[in-house]
XYZ file of C-alpha atoms in Angstrom:
301
model
C 0.000 0.000 0.000
C 2.750 2.430 0.950
C 4.649 1.588 -2.232
C 1.538 2.237 -4.293
C 1.074 5.602 -2.624
C 4.699 6.477 -3.302
C 4.327 5.494 -6.961
C 1.081 7.439 -7.294
C 2.644 10.433 -5.562
C 5.655 10.304 -7.824
C 3.473 10.113 -10.920
C 1.391 13.032 -9.663
C 4.507 15.098 -9.028
C 5.795 14.327 -12.513
C 2.414 15.284 -13.973
C 2.465 18.596 -12.106
C 5.996 19.329 -13.287
C 5.059 18.373 -16.827
C 2.003 20.646 -16.706
C 4.130 23.437 -15.289
C 6.741 22.847 -17.955
C 4.067 22.956 -20.646
C 2.794 26.261 -19.294
C 6.308 27.662 -19.095
C 7.316 26.569 -22.560
C 4.160 26.965 -24.587
C 2.131 29.634 -22.818
C 4.862 31.965 -21.603
C 7.028 31.398 -24.677
C 9.956 29.702 -22.906
C 12.084 32.529 -21.482
C 15.641 31.219 -21.448
C 16.971 30.557 -17.946
C 20.573 31.284 -19.027
C 20.431 33.459 -22.160
C 23.492 34.303 -24.291
C 25.554 37.198 -23.012
C 25.247 40.307 -25.147
C 27.946 42.917 -25.650
C 26.915 46.553 -25.572
C 29.828 47.991 -27.559
C 29.442 46.269 -30.915
C 28.871 49.518 -32.796
C 25.901 47.889 -34.535
C 22.358 49.187 -34.296
C 19.066 47.342 -34.658
C 16.247 49.414 -36.105
C 12.600 48.347 -36.312
C 10.915 49.598 -39.489
C 7.389 49.446 -40.936
C 5.876 49.369 -44.398
C 2.462 49.010 -45.986
C 2.233 45.422 -47.237
C -0.032 44.842 -50.198
C 0.481 41.093 -49.867
C -0.866 41.071 -46.291
C -3.151 44.094 -46.593
C -1.782 45.832 -43.505
C 1.196 47.605 -41.969
C 4.038 45.152 -41.306
C 7.346 45.301 -39.432
C 10.886 44.186 -40.107
C 14.171 44.734 -38.322
C 17.326 45.933 -40.025
C 20.985 45.874 -38.960
C 23.168 47.914 -41.287
C 26.901 47.142 -41.600
C 29.345 49.368 -39.655
C 30.636 51.124 -42.766
C 27.224 51.810 -44.314
C 27.188 55.574 -43.676
C 30.858 56.094 -44.557
C 30.766 55.194 -48.250
C 27.603 56.195 -50.063
C 28.585 54.231 -53.164
C 29.253 50.844 -51.594
C 26.634 48.123 -51.982
C 26.201 45.147 -49.682
C 24.987 41.531 -49.557
C 21.679 40.875 -47.798
C 20.774 38.249 -45.197
C 17.171 37.526 -44.149
C 16.746 35.821 -40.746
C 13.369 34.160 -40.091
C 12.186 33.619 -36.529
C 10.507 30.568 -35.077
C 7.207 30.142 -33.257
C 6.122 32.668 -30.610
C 8.640 35.188 -31.922
C 8.726 38.377 -33.969
C 11.091 40.729 -35.781
C 13.002 41.481 -32.556
C 13.781 37.874 -31.631
C 17.296 37.694 -33.065
C 18.360 40.748 -31.083
C 16.426 40.098 -27.865
C 17.050 36.343 -27.610
C 19.953 35.214 -29.776
C 22.369 38.156 -29.392
C 22.774 38.575 -33.140
C 24.569 41.914 -32.781
C 27.367 40.189 -30.869
C 27.584 37.442 -33.512
C 27.761 39.886 -36.406
C 30.340 42.051 -34.628
C 32.695 39.109 -34.104
C 32.230 37.767 -37.631
C 32.895 41.180 -39.166
C 36.001 41.665 -37.017
C 37.378 38.242 -37.955
C 36.604 38.714 -41.631
C 34.484 35.562 -41.724
C 31.436 37.474 -42.945
C 31.608 40.441 -45.334
C 29.660 43.462 -44.036
C 26.014 42.796 -44.897
C 22.538 44.232 -44.587
C 20.694 41.942 -42.159
C 16.881 41.872 -42.251
C 14.678 40.218 -39.608
C 11.115 40.031 -40.972
C 8.047 39.621 -38.813
C 7.025 36.245 -40.238
C 3.764 35.846 -38.339
C 0.596 35.351 -40.343
C -2.773 37.023 -39.740
C -3.353 34.871 -36.640
C -0.518 36.723 -34.929
C 2.226 35.282 -32.744
C 1.281 32.325 -30.571
C 3.121 29.524 -28.764
C 0.319 27.161 -29.813
C 1.172 27.091 -33.527
C 4.048 27.866 -35.882
C 3.992 30.781 -38.324
C 2.593 29.831 -41.714
C 5.522 30.680 -43.969
C 3.489 30.344 -47.172
C 0.565 31.876 -49.037
C -2.527 30.410 -47.381
C -5.842 31.226 -45.731
C -4.077 33.207 -42.994
C -2.170 35.517 -45.306
C 0.353 35.653 -48.118
C 3.465 35.373 -45.953
C 5.408 33.666 -48.744
C 4.844 36.584 -51.107
C 5.462 39.070 -48.295
C 8.959 37.732 -47.546
C 10.049 36.149 -50.806
C 9.087 38.993 -53.127
C 7.537 42.105 -51.577
C 10.088 42.623 -48.800
C 12.943 41.876 -51.203
C 11.839 44.697 -53.492
C 11.328 47.030 -50.542
C 14.834 46.334 -49.186
C 16.319 46.948 -52.634
C 14.508 50.278 -52.817
C 15.451 51.445 -49.314
C 19.061 50.251 -49.008
C 22.201 49.931 -51.102
C 22.076 46.247 -51.864
C 23.937 44.053 -54.296
C 21.288 42.966 -56.788
C 22.270 39.439 -57.859
C 20.726 36.480 -55.970
C 24.119 34.936 -55.201
C 24.586 37.850 -52.764
C 21.280 37.203 -50.977
C 20.884 34.613 -48.202
C 17.917 33.520 -46.127
C 17.819 31.240 -43.110
C 15.976 30.611 -39.896
C 15.614 28.702 -36.693
C 13.061 25.961 -35.968
C 9.923 26.767 -38.007
C 11.874 29.686 -39.456
C 14.290 27.144 -40.924
C 11.388 25.461 -42.674
C 10.110 28.868 -43.758
C 13.458 29.874 -45.235
C 13.436 26.836 -47.530
C 9.706 26.792 -48.241
C 9.932 30.401 -49.397
C 13.521 30.467 -50.640
C 13.177 27.493 -52.990
C 10.314 29.316 -54.722
C 12.332 32.523 -55.059
C 15.751 31.397 -56.217
C 15.821 34.450 -58.476
C 16.080 36.413 -55.225
C 17.991 34.063 -52.882
C 20.725 31.550 -53.717
C 21.991 30.798 -50.181
C 19.657 29.082 -47.693
C 20.221 27.770 -44.168
C 18.330 26.120 -41.323
C 18.913 25.477 -37.608
C 16.870 22.570 -36.202
C 14.171 23.157 -38.785
C 11.900 20.715 -40.584
C 11.364 19.919 -44.241
C 7.854 18.510 -44.494
C 4.739 20.326 -43.334
C 1.245 19.343 -42.236
C -0.257 21.764 -44.747
C 0.754 19.421 -47.556
C 3.503 18.564 -50.002
C 3.071 21.941 -51.721
C 4.701 23.475 -48.620
C 7.337 20.828 -48.012
C 10.892 21.677 -49.126
C 11.593 17.941 -49.290
C 9.208 17.815 -52.256
C 9.828 21.272 -53.736
C 13.588 20.821 -54.055
C 13.141 17.738 -56.216
C 11.221 19.798 -58.770
C 14.004 22.331 -59.324
C 15.640 22.630 -62.717
C 19.254 21.606 -63.202
C 20.200 25.291 -63.443
C 18.545 26.133 -60.116
C 20.173 23.167 -58.417
C 23.570 24.363 -59.574
C 23.045 27.864 -58.165
C 21.792 26.776 -54.737
C 24.054 26.766 -51.651
C 22.758 25.157 -48.428
C 23.785 24.998 -44.774
C 21.934 22.625 -42.407
C 22.276 21.767 -38.737
C 20.104 20.171 -36.082
C 20.417 19.441 -32.389
C 20.858 15.825 -31.352
C 18.186 16.338 -28.677
C 15.677 17.298 -31.382
C 15.337 13.767 -32.707
C 12.452 14.399 -35.123
C 13.973 17.602 -36.468
C 17.367 15.927 -36.758
C 15.842 13.067 -38.752
C 13.991 15.493 -41.054
C 17.144 17.556 -41.614
C 19.274 14.497 -42.315
C 16.745 13.160 -44.835
C 16.731 16.536 -46.593
C 20.543 16.542 -46.624
C 20.504 13.111 -48.267
C 18.029 14.370 -50.873
C 20.294 17.326 -51.651
C 23.226 14.959 -52.095
C 21.248 12.816 -54.528
C 20.323 15.917 -56.518
C 23.918 17.145 -56.601
C 23.102 20.339 -54.674
C 26.016 21.824 -52.762
C 25.320 21.570 -49.038
C 26.796 20.958 -45.599
C 25.070 19.233 -42.674
C 25.975 19.071 -38.980
C 24.423 17.295 -36.007
C 25.380 19.261 -32.896
C 24.821 18.528 -29.193
C 21.695 20.063 -27.682
C 18.685 21.615 -29.342
C 15.421 23.170 -28.185
C 14.989 23.612 -24.429
C 15.165 25.933 -21.446
C 18.680 25.881 -20.065
C 22.193 24.740 -20.889
C 25.187 25.819 -22.977
C 23.880 23.886 -26.007
C 20.178 24.363 -25.344
C 17.522 26.765 -26.611
C 18.677 30.303 -27.258
C 22.271 29.232 -26.571
C 22.096 26.559 -29.279
C 20.903 29.049 -31.867
C 23.362 31.737 -30.728
C 26.273 29.316 -30.984
C 25.387 27.894 -34.384
C 24.277 31.099 -36.052
C 28.008 31.773 -36.002
C 28.468 28.591 -38.054
C 25.740 29.279 -40.609
C 26.764 32.909 -41.100
C 30.382 31.830 -41.498
C 29.179 29.490 -44.260
C 27.221 32.375 -45.794
C 30.372 34.488 -45.605
C 32.384 31.840 -47.439
C 29.860 31.776 -50.281
C 29.718 35.571 -50.495
C 33.492 35.930 -50.575
C 33.734 33.381 -53.387
C 31.291 35.401 -55.467
C 32.972 38.709 -54.617
C 36.323 37.299 -55.658
C 35.146 36.366 -59.118
């Protein structure tokens, strides 16, 4: 009897902790217990901007981080990097959670990434931001997010900033559902983006094969396959996402598409040097270094 009570009590305690964990992660949006440390003297500035989106029929936001030398030489043009957020996030996520200013500062100083115009779109659809569902990074019943990011925002950025025009100087990537979004949108707009990357993202979607990069990539022409450059990673703790990423990597190999794939310790979660915001902070350095390598190759031609 006592043993049964102990077992029942233990199960009840676990259930309470699980319920509390669910609330913490999914309702509060999982504030990181040990977030990445952010420097305050990077010299970089994040600016939140708005524009009237015809695709979405409303005012939308995006964040922009201009390179350090942007104001010094009015004739210089720059590569562009779009960073897509995951669920329960917005245009500020990369600055507020993943310390992107610190990452860019170090990569610029080391020469691993050429100075670039970094754009952080608000990728939420008309349902808004919620921890209960991922953003719909496609044109669907909740808004034309695919057109918003893949076409409309591209043209806006070209009109507002001194960008390099060719798609080999444009990259797009994301974390978690933003990784899926980067490929679901990017593979449709290879005339705008040639470099794509994902951190613990997925490559099939419940909305159907029309929004699954695993299927879309196989329909690309030989010319498009040759132009595409891909970086992939996934946390070993994220077993489903790791499996999806690895399968996509294998598909890219079969198609002869240039890509790299890494399985790193950690993944989604609340605390730890390789967990949650720390995972994405650490490996954004890797993906942006890869982006830098591709950009420097093109600039050297």
